[in-house]
């Protein structure tokens, strides 16, 4: 075992003792980042090249600073995104939400589908949709100017059109023209603040996390925005907490102009997102 791998083993134990959920992965990822190699190449780093700044990075992660803030990057489906303070770090569970949406859009008989991503944050969802549905026209909406700094960096050179705006009033010029509305909105109840992981509670923007007493305030607003934006037969896809399974589809009722409202599980089998179709007139 070379010096770096021995240090990674020590770092793994320190991160585990600090309650970090994935200590081995994070210790290796930090080592790879600091030494400018891939995780699978750590064993090739000569002992003389060991960089003591590794322990500075480990100490930051030990204090529960998000791994992605330390490295400045987050991986989402086939993307590498720039992230940092002021923007929500995309989570792996959202990848299954996007996967469902991509399949749904591909199944539509539409040559150039129009997609709107509300509460876009880093732009992860919008950029994945644009990349994997090549002829789509994708609009990304974000209210926070701080988050938009990261959205614009990530969207540079892409086909995603970035808008600063409120998800509840966004894009009136597109009313009735959109094929799919997708969102990972804030959905944590204010009453659950103390139960949120330190990485999110202390580092993600509050406006990207919390939404009223039951966590559903923003989703209720997006329901009206989605109905306004979508063409008849268009789809809405919205992420929610696993504890909100069953609640969100009831927001998209037939009385409010929806059909086929349903919940869907993530890769762990937990309720993760709801979908509905705008009813035909």
One Martini backbone bead per residue (centre of mass of N, CA, C, O) as a GRO file, in nm:
protein
  281
    1UNK     BB    1   0.095   0.037   0.024
    2UNK     BB    2   0.062   0.351  -0.018
    3UNK     BB    3   0.046   0.651   0.133
    4UNK     BB    4  -0.231   0.746   0.026
    5UNK     BB    5  -0.396   0.492   0.106
    6UNK     BB    6  -0.336   0.519   0.407
    7UNK     BB    7  -0.471   0.798   0.436
    8UNK     BB    8  -0.750   0.713   0.335
    9UNK     BB    9  -0.808   0.518   0.567
   10UNK     BB   10  -0.801   0.734   0.788
   11UNK     BB   11  -1.016   0.920   0.665
   12UNK     BB   12  -1.248   0.722   0.670
   13UNK     BB   13  -1.264   0.704   0.980
   14UNK     BB   14  -1.313   1.002   1.037
   15UNK     BB   15  -1.577   1.027   0.869
   16UNK     BB   16  -1.734   0.810   1.017
   17UNK     BB   17  -1.717   0.946   1.302
   18UNK     BB   18  -1.877   1.211   1.176
   19UNK     BB   19  -2.127   1.082   0.988
   20UNK     BB   20  -2.058   1.017   0.712
   21UNK     BB   21  -2.227   0.831   0.476
   22UNK     BB   22  -1.953   0.816   0.258
   23UNK     BB   23  -1.639   0.777   0.349
   24UNK     BB   24  -1.480   0.630   0.126
   25UNK     BB   25  -1.562   0.794  -0.119
   26UNK     BB   26  -1.478   1.075  -0.007
   27UNK     BB   27  -1.180   1.014   0.046
   28UNK     BB   28  -1.117   0.945  -0.252
   29UNK     BB   29  -1.223   1.202  -0.391
   30UNK     BB   30  -1.032   1.398  -0.245
   31UNK     BB   31  -0.768   1.267  -0.337
   32UNK     BB   32  -0.817   1.301  -0.639
   33UNK     BB   33  -0.850   1.606  -0.641
   34UNK     BB   34  -0.578   1.697  -0.508
   35UNK     BB   35  -0.400   1.499  -0.724
   36UNK     BB   36  -0.526   1.483  -1.021
   37UNK     BB   37  -0.704   1.214  -1.020
   38UNK     BB   38  -0.842   0.919  -1.025
   39UNK     BB   39  -0.966   0.691  -0.814
   40UNK     BB   40  -0.820   0.443  -0.975
   41UNK     BB   41  -0.515   0.608  -0.932
   42UNK     BB   42  -0.404   0.623  -0.634
   43UNK     BB   43  -0.179   0.390  -0.648
   44UNK     BB   44   0.013   0.583  -0.848
   45UNK     BB   45   0.096   0.769  -0.624
   46UNK     BB   46   0.363   0.893  -0.509
   47UNK     BB   47   0.488   0.956  -0.205
   48UNK     BB   48   0.626   1.234  -0.290
   49UNK     BB   49   0.322   1.348  -0.391
   50UNK     BB   50   0.207   1.407  -0.137
   51UNK     BB   51  -0.070   1.613  -0.024
   52UNK     BB   52  -0.146   1.794   0.263
   53UNK     BB   53  -0.424   1.917   0.162
   54UNK     BB   54  -0.596   1.672   0.219
   55UNK     BB   55  -0.650   1.735   0.528
   56UNK     BB   56  -0.812   1.989   0.476
   57UNK     BB   57  -1.043   1.851   0.322
   58UNK     BB   58  -1.120   1.649   0.541
   59UNK     BB   59  -1.194   1.858   0.759
   60UNK     BB   60  -1.431   1.979   0.603
   61UNK     BB   61  -1.594   1.713   0.583
   62UNK     BB   62  -1.602   1.655   0.889
   63UNK     BB   63  -1.782   1.933   0.916
   64UNK     BB   64  -2.005   1.889   0.674
   65UNK     BB   65  -1.907   1.972   0.416
   66UNK     BB   66  -1.965   1.948   0.108
   67UNK     BB   67  -1.803   1.782  -0.128
   68UNK     BB   68  -1.885   1.979  -0.370
   69UNK     BB   69  -1.758   2.237  -0.239
   70UNK     BB   70  -1.463   2.137  -0.235
   71UNK     BB   71  -1.448   2.054  -0.553
   72UNK     BB   72  -1.677   2.212  -0.741
   73UNK     BB   73  -1.843   1.935  -0.800
   74UNK     BB   74  -2.107   1.762  -0.991
   75UNK     BB   75  -2.278   1.459  -1.052
   76UNK     BB   76  -2.516   1.412  -1.340
   77UNK     BB   77  -2.528   1.162  -1.497
   78UNK     BB   78  -2.349   1.305  -1.781
   79UNK     BB   79  -2.259   1.529  -1.577
   80UNK     BB   80  -2.052   1.821  -1.503
   81UNK     BB   81  -2.082   2.041  -1.230
   82UNK     BB   82  -2.101   2.357  -1.100
   83UNK     BB   83  -2.049   2.420  -0.746
   84UNK     BB   84  -2.178   2.606  -0.449
   85UNK     BB   85  -2.241   2.858  -0.283
   86UNK     BB   86  -2.604   2.918  -0.340
   87UNK     BB   87  -2.649   2.610  -0.431
   88UNK     BB   88  -2.801   2.331  -0.508
   89UNK     BB   89  -2.721   2.002  -0.466
   90UNK     BB   90  -2.737   1.746  -0.655
   91UNK     BB   91  -2.913   1.437  -0.650
   92UNK     BB   92  -2.940   1.105  -0.723
   93UNK     BB   93  -3.260   1.077  -0.703
   94UNK     BB   94  -3.315   1.271  -0.952
   95UNK     BB   95  -3.234   1.083  -1.189
   96UNK     BB   96  -3.505   0.920  -1.201
   97UNK     BB   97  -3.684   1.156  -1.276
   98UNK     BB   98  -3.541   1.224  -1.545
   99UNK     BB   99  -3.567   0.949  -1.678
  100UNK     BB  100  -3.873   0.954  -1.703
  101UNK     BB  101  -3.894   1.217  -1.869
  102UNK     BB  102  -3.729   1.129  -2.112
  103UNK     BB  103  -3.910   0.893  -2.194
  104UNK     BB  104  -4.170   1.061  -2.229
  105UNK     BB  105  -4.066   1.252  -2.454
  106UNK     BB  106  -3.977   1.033  -2.658
  107UNK     BB  107  -4.288   0.925  -2.681
  108UNK     BB  108  -4.351   1.166  -2.823
  109UNK     BB  109  -4.511   1.329  -3.110
  110UNK     BB  110  -4.234   1.532  -3.115
  111UNK     BB  111  -3.984   1.701  -3.262
  112UNK     BB  112  -3.971   1.981  -3.060
  113UNK     BB  113  -3.965   1.976  -2.751
  114UNK     BB  114  -4.102   2.150  -2.473
  115UNK     BB  115  -3.913   2.255  -2.180
  116UNK     BB  116  -3.965   2.302  -1.819
  117UNK     BB  117  -3.755   2.424  -1.550
  118UNK     BB  118  -3.826   2.449  -1.216
  119UNK     BB  119  -3.603   2.527  -0.996
  120UNK     BB  120  -3.300   2.471  -1.122
  121UNK     BB  121  -3.038   2.592  -1.018
  122UNK     BB  122  -2.770   2.437  -1.163
  123UNK     BB  123  -2.925   2.281  -1.421
  124UNK     BB  124  -2.939   1.969  -1.426
  125UNK     BB  125  -3.211   1.900  -1.558
  126UNK     BB  126  -3.201   2.074  -1.813
  127UNK     BB  127  -2.929   1.957  -1.924
  128UNK     BB  128  -3.017   1.662  -1.941
  129UNK     BB  129  -3.251   1.704  -2.134
  130UNK     BB  130  -3.088   1.835  -2.365
  131UNK     BB  131  -2.883   1.599  -2.404
  132UNK     BB  132  -3.114   1.347  -2.424
  133UNK     BB  133  -3.296   1.561  -2.604
  134UNK     BB  134  -3.173   1.697  -2.880
  135UNK     BB  135  -3.456   1.866  -2.994
  136UNK     BB  136  -3.493   2.033  -2.759
  137UNK     BB  137  -3.662   2.298  -2.570
  138UNK     BB  138  -3.501   2.465  -2.298
  139UNK     BB  139  -3.626   2.593  -1.984
  140UNK     BB  140  -3.480   2.786  -1.711
  141UNK     BB  141  -3.587   2.849  -1.369
  142UNK     BB  142  -3.475   3.122  -1.144
  143UNK     BB  143  -3.468   3.334  -0.858
  144UNK     BB  144  -3.180   3.318  -0.764
  145UNK     BB  145  -2.897   3.497  -0.820
  146UNK     BB  146  -2.689   3.310  -0.692
  147UNK     BB  147  -2.771   3.052  -0.848
  148UNK     BB  148  -2.749   3.174  -1.140
  149UNK     BB  149  -2.444   3.175  -1.158
  150UNK     BB  150  -2.437   2.862  -1.192
  151UNK     BB  151  -2.630   2.818  -1.423
  152UNK     BB  152  -2.471   2.985  -1.635
  153UNK     BB  153  -2.214   2.825  -1.629
  154UNK     BB  154  -2.344   2.545  -1.710
  155UNK     BB  155  -2.507   2.666  -1.977
  156UNK     BB  156  -2.270   2.722  -2.135
  157UNK     BB  157  -2.316   2.622  -2.471
  158UNK     BB  158  -2.602   2.550  -2.458
  159UNK     BB  159  -2.968   2.497  -2.516
  160UNK     BB  160  -3.026   2.658  -2.263
  161UNK     BB  161  -3.270   2.873  -2.128
  162UNK     BB  162  -3.227   3.137  -1.906
  163UNK     BB  163  -3.432   3.237  -1.618
  164UNK     BB  164  -3.547   3.497  -1.425
  165UNK     BB  165  -3.780   3.356  -1.182
  166UNK     BB  166  -4.092   3.267  -1.080
  167UNK     BB  167  -4.255   2.967  -1.069
  168UNK     BB  168  -4.555   3.107  -1.033
  169UNK     BB  169  -4.497   3.328  -1.305
  170UNK     BB  170  -4.371   3.192  -1.540
  171UNK     BB  171  -4.374   3.219  -1.881
  172UNK     BB  172  -4.640   3.347  -2.034
  173UNK     BB  173  -4.539   3.314  -2.340
  174UNK     BB  174  -4.587   2.974  -2.305
  175UNK     BB  175  -4.873   2.934  -2.297
  176UNK     BB  176  -4.983   2.617  -2.419
  177UNK     BB  177  -4.671   2.496  -2.538
  178UNK     BB  178  -4.593   2.275  -2.337
  179UNK     BB  179  -4.488   1.936  -2.285
  180UNK     BB  180  -4.286   1.978  -2.023
  181UNK     BB  181  -4.289   1.980  -1.665
  182UNK     BB  182  -4.014   2.032  -1.434
  183UNK     BB  183  -3.937   1.955  -1.073
  184UNK     BB  184  -3.718   2.052  -0.786
  185UNK     BB  185  -3.850   2.151  -0.516
  186UNK     BB  186  -3.936   2.270  -0.236
  187UNK     BB  187  -4.034   2.012   0.049
  188UNK     BB  188  -3.969   2.097   0.338
  189UNK     BB  189  -4.072   2.113   0.639
  190UNK     BB  190  -4.027   2.340   0.888
  191UNK     BB  191  -4.054   2.115   1.125
  192UNK     BB  192  -3.773   1.954   0.997
  193UNK     BB  193  -3.500   2.103   1.037
  194UNK     BB  194  -3.345   1.917   1.255
  195UNK     BB  195  -3.340   1.654   1.041
  196UNK     BB  196  -3.142   1.776   0.861
  197UNK     BB  197  -2.872   1.753   0.703
  198UNK     BB  198  -2.595   1.947   0.734
  199UNK     BB  199  -2.528   1.983   0.433
  200UNK     BB  200  -2.806   2.121   0.380
  201UNK     BB  201  -2.883   2.311   0.621
  202UNK     BB  202  -2.583   2.473   0.614
  203UNK     BB  203  -2.556   2.508   0.266
  204UNK     BB  204  -2.816   2.517   0.152
  205UNK     BB  205  -3.064   2.689   0.042
  206UNK     BB  206  -3.357   2.752   0.194
  207UNK     BB  207  -3.533   2.799  -0.072
  208UNK     BB  208  -3.456   2.486  -0.163
  209UNK     BB  209  -3.608   2.333   0.093
  210UNK     BB  210  -3.845   2.515   0.205
  211UNK     BB  211  -4.237   2.475   0.228
  212UNK     BB  212  -4.383   2.512   0.477
  213UNK     BB  213  -4.549   2.314   0.702
  214UNK     BB  214  -4.579   2.060   0.468
  215UNK     BB  215  -4.394   2.130   0.193
  216UNK     BB  216  -4.635   2.217  -0.047
  217UNK     BB  217  -4.653   2.509  -0.150
  218UNK     BB  218  -4.492   2.506  -0.420
  219UNK     BB  219  -4.645   2.274  -0.554
  220UNK     BB  220  -4.915   2.423  -0.566
  221UNK     BB  221  -4.809   2.647  -0.754
  222UNK     BB  222  -4.700   2.464  -0.986
  223UNK     BB  223  -4.965   2.347  -1.072
  224UNK     BB  224  -5.063   2.613  -1.208
  225UNK     BB  225  -4.827   2.662  -1.395
  226UNK     BB  226  -4.841   2.396  -1.553
  227UNK     BB  227  -5.130   2.435  -1.660
  228UNK     BB  228  -5.063   2.693  -1.817
  229UNK     BB  229  -4.818   2.584  -2.000
  230UNK     BB  230  -4.959   2.347  -2.101
  231UNK     BB  231  -5.064   2.137  -2.312
  232UNK     BB  232  -5.274   1.929  -2.412
  233UNK     BB  233  -5.121   1.632  -2.276
  234UNK     BB  234  -4.925   1.732  -2.095
  235UNK     BB  235  -4.648   1.715  -1.861
  236UNK     BB  236  -4.586   1.650  -1.512
  237UNK     BB  237  -4.281   1.666  -1.302
  238UNK     BB  238  -4.245   1.596  -0.939
  239UNK     BB  239  -4.066   1.629  -0.669
  240UNK     BB  240  -4.044   1.449  -0.349
  241UNK     BB  241  -4.083   1.324  -0.059
  242UNK     BB  242  -4.111   1.009   0.073
  243UNK     BB  243  -4.338   1.115   0.286
  244UNK     BB  244  -4.536   1.230   0.026
  245UNK     BB  245  -4.665   0.988  -0.056
  246UNK     BB  246  -4.994   1.054  -0.194
  247UNK     BB  247  -5.022   1.372  -0.176
  248UNK     BB  248  -4.946   1.499  -0.455
  249UNK     BB  249  -5.159   1.378  -0.654
  250UNK     BB  250  -5.399   1.539  -0.503
  251UNK     BB  251  -5.325   1.815  -0.647
  252UNK     BB  252  -5.388   1.656  -0.933
  253UNK     BB  253  -5.691   1.705  -1.027
  254UNK     BB  254  -5.970   1.690  -1.217
  255UNK     BB  255  -6.089   1.968  -1.122
  256UNK     BB  256  -5.793   2.103  -1.224
  257UNK     BB  257  -5.718   1.948  -1.512
  258UNK     BB  258  -5.649   1.636  -1.460
  259UNK     BB  259  -5.460   1.331  -1.540
  260UNK     BB  260  -5.296   1.051  -1.430
  261UNK     BB  261  -5.223   1.060  -1.140
  262UNK     BB  262  -4.891   0.978  -0.998
  263UNK     BB  263  -4.667   0.764  -0.839
  264UNK     BB  264  -4.301   0.723  -0.788
  265UNK     BB  265  -4.014   0.547  -0.761
  266UNK     BB  266  -3.712   0.494  -0.669
  267UNK     BB  267  -3.434   0.286  -0.649
  268UNK     BB  268  -3.539   0.227  -0.335
  269UNK     BB  269  -3.874   0.234  -0.343
  270UNK     BB  270  -3.940   0.529  -0.297
  271UNK     BB  271  -4.126   0.788  -0.294
  272UNK     BB  272  -4.040   1.069  -0.538
  273UNK     BB  273  -4.266   1.113  -0.775
  274UNK     BB  274  -4.491   1.308  -0.972
  275UNK     BB  275  -4.761   1.267  -1.214
  276UNK     BB  276  -4.924   1.446  -1.494
  277UNK     BB  277  -5.204   1.522  -1.710
  278UNK     BB  278  -5.335   1.731  -1.922
  279UNK     BB  279  -5.638   1.777  -1.999
  280UNK     BB  280  -5.864   1.749  -2.226
  281UNK     BB  281  -6.124   1.951  -2.358
   0.00000   0.00000   0.00000
